[in-house]
XYZ file of C-alpha atoms in Angstrom:
542
model
C -126.735 -170.015 -9.006
C -127.833 -172.088 -11.859
C -129.811 -170.157 -14.308
C -133.572 -171.335 -14.982
C -135.013 -170.431 -18.152
C -138.647 -170.935 -19.081
C -140.491 -170.806 -22.545
C -139.282 -172.176 -25.835
C -136.193 -171.516 -27.839
C -133.889 -171.515 -24.875
C -132.581 -174.987 -25.118
C -134.299 -176.074 -21.879
C -137.799 -177.253 -21.318
C -140.480 -174.923 -20.017
C -141.313 -175.365 -16.359
C -144.743 -176.457 -15.251
C -147.313 -173.805 -14.776
C -147.044 -172.054 -11.587
C -143.502 -173.234 -10.801
C -141.931 -170.193 -12.611
C -143.996 -167.759 -10.484
C -143.467 -169.665 -7.204
C -139.742 -169.634 -7.974
C -139.860 -165.851 -8.875
C -141.644 -164.924 -5.648
C -139.154 -167.081 -3.658
C -136.281 -165.390 -5.274
C -137.765 -161.917 -4.731
C -138.468 -162.816 -0.938
C -134.879 -163.988 -0.592
C -133.413 -160.814 -2.265
C -132.150 -162.752 -5.356
C -132.226 -160.520 -8.434
C -134.514 -161.769 -11.482
C -132.866 -163.799 -14.056
C -132.649 -161.070 -16.573
C -130.801 -158.894 -14.020
C -128.377 -161.570 -13.330
C -127.801 -161.958 -17.075
C -127.089 -158.256 -17.371
C -124.865 -158.231 -14.474
C -122.911 -161.111 -16.004
C -122.682 -159.255 -19.226
C -121.394 -156.105 -17.747
C -118.838 -157.976 -15.674
C -117.638 -159.811 -18.948
C -117.535 -156.263 -20.440
C -115.367 -154.883 -17.836
C -113.084 -157.991 -17.949
C -112.559 -157.424 -21.682
C -111.770 -153.854 -21.238
C -109.346 -154.318 -18.570
C -107.551 -157.251 -20.515
C -107.562 -155.140 -23.591
C -105.748 -152.220 -21.924
C -103.294 -154.617 -20.166
C -102.506 -156.344 -23.452
C -101.984 -153.111 -25.540
C -99.796 -151.743 -22.857
C -97.659 -154.904 -22.725
C -97.467 -154.883 -26.696
C -96.253 -151.353 -26.562
C -93.606 -152.267 -23.887
C -92.411 -155.150 -25.941
C -92.200 -153.298 -29.307
C -90.574 -150.267 -27.880
C -87.932 -152.349 -26.083
C -87.055 -154.335 -29.224
C -86.305 -151.038 -30.909
C -85.111 -148.715 -28.321
C -81.565 -149.923 -27.805
C -80.310 -149.345 -31.283
C -80.240 -145.486 -30.760
C -78.552 -145.642 -27.321
C -75.563 -147.920 -28.068
C -73.014 -145.039 -28.227
C -73.570 -143.959 -24.747
C -73.809 -147.470 -23.369
C -70.418 -148.404 -25.081
C -68.830 -145.138 -23.782
C -69.957 -145.898 -20.160
C -69.364 -149.624 -19.882
C -66.538 -150.544 -22.361
C -65.014 -147.660 -24.397
C -62.221 -149.720 -25.614
C -63.744 -152.937 -26.951
C -67.508 -152.268 -26.515
C -67.967 -151.272 -30.197
C -67.123 -154.842 -31.286
C -69.825 -156.246 -29.002
C -72.796 -153.930 -30.082
C -73.904 -156.615 -32.502
C -74.285 -159.026 -29.586
C -76.047 -156.456 -27.525
C -78.666 -156.198 -30.163
C -78.802 -159.760 -31.259
C -78.919 -161.414 -27.837
C -82.552 -160.112 -27.328
C -83.790 -161.200 -30.675
C -82.007 -164.761 -30.213
C -83.577 -165.428 -26.935
C -87.012 -164.159 -27.914
C -87.064 -166.122 -31.018
C -85.860 -169.413 -29.465
C -88.548 -169.160 -26.645
C -91.424 -168.652 -29.010
C -92.504 -172.253 -29.707
C -92.291 -173.122 -26.137
C -94.614 -170.249 -25.255
C -97.422 -171.432 -27.574
C -97.431 -174.870 -25.939
C -97.361 -173.532 -22.452
C -100.371 -171.444 -23.252
C -102.234 -174.424 -24.402
C -101.203 -176.541 -21.537
C -101.107 -174.076 -18.386
C -103.511 -171.450 -19.517
C -102.561 -167.969 -21.154
C -102.896 -165.961 -18.151
C -100.218 -168.001 -16.084
C -98.013 -167.783 -19.158
C -98.628 -164.034 -19.700
C -97.838 -163.256 -16.022
C -94.554 -165.384 -16.236
C -93.376 -163.818 -19.459
C -94.067 -160.205 -18.105
C -92.233 -160.993 -14.866
C -89.310 -162.250 -16.734
C -89.160 -159.255 -18.924
C -89.264 -156.952 -16.004
C -86.527 -158.872 -14.041
C -84.477 -158.689 -17.340
C -85.153 -155.044 -17.543
C -84.063 -154.327 -13.885
C -80.773 -156.410 -14.438
C -80.167 -154.424 -17.750
C -80.250 -151.234 -15.815
C -77.846 -152.173 -13.147
C -75.326 -153.861 -15.495
C -71.722 -152.903 -14.898
C -70.185 -154.381 -17.933
C -71.070 -155.178 -21.574
C -70.941 -158.941 -20.855
C -73.400 -158.469 -18.124
C -75.746 -156.179 -20.253
C -75.668 -158.743 -23.031
C -76.612 -161.621 -20.693
C -79.447 -159.448 -19.204
C -80.725 -158.401 -22.559
C -81.039 -162.321 -23.221
C -83.032 -162.679 -20.108
C -85.153 -159.854 -21.066
C -85.634 -161.386 -24.511
C -86.830 -164.753 -23.022
C -89.640 -162.702 -21.524
C -89.997 -160.424 -24.485
C -90.468 -163.276 -26.791
C -93.720 -164.109 -25.095
C -95.214 -160.491 -24.659
C -96.045 -160.025 -28.427
C -97.366 -163.632 -29.021
C -99.044 -164.556 -25.610
C -100.827 -161.213 -25.482
C -102.457 -162.082 -28.817
C -103.659 -165.439 -27.294
C -104.973 -163.422 -24.355
C -106.846 -160.980 -26.527
C -108.425 -163.865 -28.388
C -109.607 -165.706 -25.229
C -111.022 -162.481 -23.755
C -113.154 -161.861 -26.895
C -114.297 -165.421 -27.704
C -117.908 -165.912 -26.208
C -118.572 -168.801 -23.965
C -119.259 -172.029 -25.851
C -122.818 -172.217 -24.482
C -123.455 -168.756 -25.709
C -121.986 -169.565 -29.095
C -124.082 -172.608 -29.531
C -127.328 -170.769 -28.394
C -126.631 -167.850 -30.830
C -124.467 -167.657 -33.970
C -124.640 -163.859 -33.677
C -122.689 -163.973 -30.409
C -119.839 -165.823 -32.076
C -119.598 -163.413 -34.989
C -120.490 -160.189 -32.955
C -118.166 -160.561 -29.925
C -115.296 -161.955 -31.763
C -115.858 -160.015 -34.701
C -116.191 -156.413 -33.077
C -113.819 -156.998 -30.204
C -111.440 -159.710 -31.491
C -110.679 -158.112 -34.831
C -110.237 -154.658 -32.922
C -107.798 -156.244 -30.590
C -105.812 -157.901 -33.213
C -105.543 -154.840 -35.343
C -104.878 -152.432 -32.637
C -101.918 -154.712 -31.693
C -100.719 -154.152 -35.134
C -101.263 -150.449 -34.898
C -99.281 -150.258 -31.715
C -96.462 -152.542 -33.340
C -96.125 -149.936 -36.237
C -95.948 -147.038 -33.810
C -93.386 -148.694 -31.784
C -91.182 -149.290 -34.744
C -91.205 -145.749 -35.707
C -91.010 -144.235 -32.022
C -88.703 -146.671 -30.369
C -85.435 -145.333 -31.699
C -86.498 -141.738 -31.064
C -87.610 -142.518 -27.443
C -84.325 -144.296 -26.798
C -82.237 -141.444 -27.966
C -84.196 -139.058 -26.028
C -83.838 -140.876 -22.758
C -80.206 -141.786 -23.109
C -79.511 -138.055 -23.951
C -81.513 -136.569 -21.121
C -81.809 -139.093 -18.404
C -79.049 -141.602 -19.137
C -79.070 -144.916 -20.992
C -80.023 -147.013 -17.928
C -83.528 -145.300 -18.078
C -84.349 -146.934 -21.387
C -84.602 -150.127 -19.315
C -85.880 -148.736 -16.013
C -88.769 -146.906 -17.663
C -90.368 -150.542 -18.204
C -90.640 -151.144 -14.530
C -93.337 -148.760 -13.161
C -95.618 -149.530 -16.095
C -94.892 -153.133 -16.220
C -95.288 -153.701 -12.556
C -98.742 -151.894 -12.640
C -99.739 -154.293 -15.632
C -98.369 -157.306 -13.698
C -100.337 -156.576 -10.447
C -103.476 -155.796 -12.437
C -103.265 -159.057 -14.596
C -102.796 -161.097 -11.214
C -105.805 -159.471 -9.609
C -108.177 -158.461 -12.289
C -107.631 -160.548 -15.336
C -110.161 -163.352 -15.844
C -109.464 -165.913 -18.630
C -110.679 -169.556 -19.089
C -108.913 -172.033 -17.101
C -107.199 -175.296 -18.371
C -108.927 -178.314 -16.989
C -106.706 -180.785 -18.857
C -102.977 -180.502 -18.541
C -101.012 -181.448 -21.666
C -97.404 -182.856 -21.753
C -94.909 -180.430 -23.079
C -92.371 -181.484 -25.651
C -89.162 -179.905 -24.041
C -86.856 -181.765 -26.375
C -88.875 -180.366 -29.461
C -88.655 -176.937 -27.907
C -84.786 -177.497 -27.538
C -84.429 -178.418 -31.161
C -86.537 -175.402 -32.327
C -84.276 -173.242 -30.189
C -81.233 -174.717 -31.623
C -82.284 -174.414 -35.203
C -83.628 -170.757 -34.887
C -80.600 -169.728 -32.985
C -77.976 -171.238 -35.438
C -80.064 -169.647 -38.389
C -80.062 -166.269 -36.783
C -76.298 -166.343 -36.014
C -75.770 -167.254 -39.677
C -77.835 -164.365 -40.790
C -76.139 -161.959 -38.295
C -72.556 -163.098 -39.074
C -72.513 -164.423 -42.681
C -70.858 -162.023 -45.095
C -70.138 -159.473 -42.265
C -68.155 -160.535 -39.409
C -67.199 -163.760 -41.105
C -66.931 -164.884 -44.799
C -69.566 -167.242 -46.054
C -66.980 -169.817 -46.606
C -65.412 -169.685 -43.140
C -65.409 -172.778 -41.113
C -67.639 -171.041 -38.404
C -70.353 -170.200 -40.808
C -70.186 -173.588 -42.489
C -70.507 -175.265 -39.115
C -73.526 -172.957 -38.119
C -75.010 -173.899 -41.437
C -74.722 -177.623 -40.760
C -75.920 -177.231 -37.340
C -79.141 -175.427 -38.751
C -79.745 -178.154 -41.223
C -79.422 -180.953 -38.722
C -81.369 -179.245 -35.943
C -84.147 -178.627 -38.479
C -84.269 -182.193 -39.503
C -84.254 -183.349 -35.941
C -86.984 -180.922 -35.085
C -89.258 -182.119 -38.029
C -88.602 -185.695 -37.061
C -89.669 -184.946 -33.277
C -92.719 -183.175 -34.412
C -93.738 -185.984 -36.465
C -93.258 -188.648 -33.689
C -94.052 -186.794 -30.469
C -97.116 -187.409 -28.698
C -97.713 -183.576 -27.834
C -95.391 -181.886 -30.413
C -94.412 -178.138 -29.729
C -95.504 -177.110 -33.419
C -97.929 -179.844 -34.622
C -97.184 -180.650 -38.381
C -101.041 -181.218 -38.734
C -101.357 -177.408 -38.724
C -99.633 -177.325 -42.098
C -102.351 -179.505 -43.486
C -104.808 -176.694 -43.162
C -104.535 -174.556 -46.279
C -105.440 -171.163 -44.503
C -102.864 -171.858 -41.793
C -100.233 -173.186 -44.196
C -100.557 -170.144 -46.459
C -100.921 -167.837 -43.482
C -97.574 -168.847 -41.972
C -95.785 -168.634 -45.349
C -97.199 -165.136 -46.037
C -96.184 -163.931 -42.692
C -92.577 -165.039 -43.276
C -92.552 -163.379 -46.616
C -93.902 -160.201 -45.132
C -91.311 -160.291 -42.267
C -88.485 -160.647 -45.011
C -89.899 -157.720 -47.144
C -90.700 -155.487 -44.290
C -87.028 -155.869 -42.794
C -85.737 -155.228 -46.200
C -87.804 -152.068 -46.953
C -87.113 -150.458 -43.627
C -83.496 -151.206 -43.300
C -82.391 -150.313 -46.761
C -84.771 -147.088 -47.011
C -83.056 -145.870 -43.889
C -79.400 -146.634 -45.390
C -80.266 -145.056 -48.738
C -81.443 -141.880 -46.903
C -78.259 -141.684 -44.702
C -75.549 -142.779 -47.421
C -76.952 -141.292 -50.512
C -78.895 -138.362 -49.304
C -76.865 -137.311 -46.434
C -79.795 -137.474 -43.904
C -78.738 -137.677 -40.347
C -79.591 -140.874 -38.411
C -82.075 -139.243 -36.117
C -83.913 -137.471 -38.968
C -83.904 -140.585 -41.091
C -86.108 -142.266 -38.373
C -88.705 -139.683 -38.919
C -89.257 -141.140 -42.471
C -90.873 -144.094 -40.679
C -93.682 -141.821 -39.376
C -95.729 -142.074 -42.504
C -95.404 -145.844 -42.453
C -96.656 -145.864 -38.709
C -99.457 -143.437 -39.681
C -100.437 -145.788 -42.690
C -100.480 -148.920 -40.455
C -102.476 -147.172 -37.831
C -105.270 -145.904 -40.056
C -105.724 -148.879 -42.196
C -105.398 -151.260 -39.135
C -108.366 -149.468 -37.442
C -110.498 -149.301 -40.605
C -109.849 -152.998 -41.633
C -110.697 -154.183 -38.284
C -114.043 -152.363 -38.489
C -114.812 -153.696 -41.815
C -114.071 -157.233 -41.128
C -116.255 -156.871 -37.935
C -118.908 -155.931 -40.388
C -118.568 -158.912 -42.477
C -115.850 -158.187 -44.983
C -113.591 -161.176 -45.714
C -110.045 -161.304 -44.276
C -108.806 -162.625 -47.623
C -109.716 -159.239 -49.113
C -107.541 -157.500 -46.856
C -104.542 -160.010 -47.089
C -104.667 -159.607 -50.847
C -105.048 -155.850 -50.783
C -102.242 -155.464 -48.163
C -99.853 -157.682 -50.038
C -100.549 -155.826 -53.409
C -100.126 -152.354 -51.742
C -96.881 -153.529 -50.142
C -95.658 -154.777 -53.490
C -96.431 -151.393 -55.125
C -94.631 -149.497 -52.430
C -91.630 -151.625 -52.771
C -91.752 -151.321 -56.588
C -91.794 -147.479 -56.039
C -88.730 -147.734 -53.945
C -86.995 -149.671 -56.638
C -87.124 -146.569 -58.852
C -85.019 -144.422 -56.412
C -82.119 -142.413 -57.988
C -79.569 -140.215 -56.354
C -81.820 -137.127 -56.589
C -85.365 -138.577 -56.234
C -87.561 -136.185 -54.102
C -87.724 -137.223 -50.538
C -91.485 -136.788 -50.450
C -91.458 -139.677 -53.015
C -89.737 -141.850 -50.191
C -92.362 -140.652 -47.647
C -95.005 -141.486 -50.208
C -93.648 -144.963 -50.573
C -93.399 -145.522 -46.771
C -96.924 -144.192 -46.440
C -98.061 -146.689 -49.063
C -96.092 -149.381 -47.378
C -97.741 -148.728 -44.016
C -101.145 -148.995 -45.674
C -100.157 -152.354 -47.109
C -98.440 -153.759 -43.977
C -101.135 -152.485 -41.762
C -103.700 -154.767 -43.427
C -101.539 -157.770 -42.792
C -100.195 -157.384 -39.322
C -103.427 -157.870 -37.547
C -105.377 -159.848 -40.246
C -102.867 -162.756 -40.585
C -103.088 -163.392 -36.854
C -106.731 -163.393 -36.903
C -106.755 -165.610 -39.851
C -104.583 -168.191 -38.183
C -106.482 -168.020 -34.864
C -109.842 -168.497 -36.700
C -108.569 -171.495 -38.373
C -106.702 -173.148 -35.474
C -108.317 -175.747 -33.292
C -109.227 -174.376 -29.843
C -106.729 -176.538 -28.020
C -103.905 -175.424 -30.293
C -104.646 -171.734 -30.162
C -101.275 -170.803 -28.398
C -98.916 -172.860 -30.777
C -100.852 -171.424 -33.936
C -100.471 -167.842 -32.722
C -96.822 -168.030 -31.706
C -96.141 -169.993 -34.939
C -97.111 -166.683 -36.931
C -94.608 -164.727 -34.790
C -92.054 -167.432 -35.286
C -92.327 -167.480 -39.050
C -92.237 -163.676 -39.186
C -89.021 -163.539 -37.127
C -87.238 -166.212 -39.211
C -88.447 -164.424 -42.375
C -86.998 -161.172 -41.206
C -83.627 -162.871 -40.332
C -83.483 -164.526 -43.705
C -84.389 -161.353 -45.558
C -81.721 -159.319 -43.790
C -79.278 -161.917 -44.768
C -80.096 -162.401 -48.366
C -80.736 -158.648 -49.004
C -77.530 -157.810 -47.299
C -75.521 -160.239 -49.572
C -77.337 -158.958 -52.709
C -76.394 -155.310 -51.866
C -72.813 -156.064 -51.070
C -72.364 -158.293 -54.347
C -74.053 -155.789 -56.623
C -72.248 -152.727 -55.276
C -68.895 -154.668 -55.528
C -69.497 -155.125 -59.211
C -70.663 -151.665 -59.884
C -68.781 -149.384 -57.425
C -65.351 -147.883 -57.511
C -63.888 -150.388 -55.214
C -63.896 -150.885 -51.481
C -66.742 -151.569 -49.289
C -69.918 -149.597 -49.127
C -69.290 -148.369 -45.700
C -66.260 -146.235 -47.047
C -68.528 -144.040 -49.457
C -68.280 -141.031 -47.206
C -64.403 -141.076 -47.588
C -64.464 -140.833 -51.288
C -64.234 -137.552 -53.180
C -64.841 -136.400 -56.781
C -65.707 -138.710 -59.523
C -65.185 -141.763 -57.278
C -67.653 -140.521 -54.781
C -70.364 -139.776 -57.488
C -69.749 -143.290 -58.882
C -70.068 -144.799 -55.532
C -73.441 -143.076 -54.827
C -74.794 -144.122 -58.174
C -73.467 -147.756 -57.575
C -75.084 -147.781 -54.190
C -78.360 -146.454 -55.336
C -78.706 -148.992 -58.255
C -77.612 -151.763 -55.718
C -80.409 -150.636 -53.270
C -82.886 -150.792 -56.222
C -81.943 -154.407 -56.945
C -82.642 -155.152 -53.199
C -86.081 -153.420 -53.517
C -86.830 -155.330 -56.727
C -85.950 -158.627 -54.874
C -88.291 -157.534 -51.959
C -91.024 -156.762 -54.586
C -90.630 -160.267 -55.863
C -91.005 -161.659 -52.359
C -94.213 -159.676 -52.056
C -95.649 -160.779 -55.339
C -95.208 -164.331 -54.148
C -97.201 -163.380 -50.997
C -99.875 -161.864 -53.250
C -100.271 -165.234 -55.077
C -100.411 -167.138 -51.657
C -102.968 -164.607 -50.494
C -105.322 -165.332 -53.572
C -105.120 -168.983 -52.533
C -106.606 -168.431 -49.081
C -110.214 -169.510 -48.654
C -112.794 -166.644 -48.927
C -113.905 -167.468 -45.207
C -112.056 -169.450 -42.528
C -113.477 -171.560 -40.043
C -112.094 -172.959 -36.831
C -111.226 -176.693 -36.962
C -112.974 -179.078 -34.684
C -111.135 -179.718 -31.513
């Protein structure tokens, strides 16, 4: 029923004397609640919808993050069961297939959200993820499991990014309300929106730390297939609740989808990720295969940029990069992805190779990082809601992460393990300020009709940054160790004895320190870009 308002300051003219009273008596006679009551009912309904959506999104993020980290600790029982002879050689594909598929699908998900509505895309991504989980659990061969992981990755690629779009649309006030009151825009989006984005970052940090442990526990006590089956009851409950209960703004205008652009983005990202996975490891950097993949990466990138400049509805509009806040936000996210990957991976390798910490125990060193991300994520979200600038936390976060990486660069063969834990805690405090705030910053700046592509763009650059960081840091470690070590690959350190073993440990530690110095340099660049962000961001006109 249209709402009738009287008096001044409401945006509608006052009604003639007597009309309001007559209408009010008529409403009471017909059993219609007063206007204020209807407004309160609407507010309560919107609040319930936000709460339901918030729970569904956080549960979905947890599923996605756990699943992207859970397989690494279950590879041995998987290989033993499916292919004990040749399975070890295919472990890299088992892990990479999920990441490849997820990354390739990211740009398309953003455009689908802007065209079809985030609820429809959220449901589709979750259904695909659950179908992939079921097929993974039923796999009877390594080839079948790798293909099923790719299917699961296509769905998983949308879970982390589309849920952020859903959270944003849940917390954004209706346009009429925002126009009537600037407080509505700051209050709803500030308190709920910032909370949603930062809680997502907290869950992501917890998932990184707990994923390998949960995977190992399930594979040891219930069988490796349950690391996939465990997704089904929780995921199906979320799917049903989303279909029935979730209410989001509908799209009244359908936009064309640039499938050619999406295909070129997938070709570029897949070729680049394969180069980072294989280059210098399975194949030499000078091998014909790696050279061909590099050429494919360059050509696909060039064609993708041409398509984005000429397409009527580009999959990643180049106009987004003309906005300083978004341009710097994308760049910072890519640098953070590279530094985070380098810090986590090589800190774990240092603990296992140099300090002799078991793989399962090394994972426990990530708990301080997860705690740091959780604490600072909650605090920074509340402070931004209270009016603090996002730029403050992006600058502070990149600076803290730089300090943590600088501390890791001082590691020696006998550095106290509590120093490592302290560095990981400081790193969590730094990255925790960035995970949620960068997404919020980009979303605040993006035009409303490009919210989806802007949000998935953040994830896309983070993934590419992580891949490039892993490749570059891995090459640096190998080259430095080769020049300082006693000869042979770093993987053979455990087989050495005596003076050669001591030399190898010192060489590996100094090589890891060079990697951490490089990661520190990456984060210093991020600090500079953070200082170039505007003090306050504002959404562009649609």
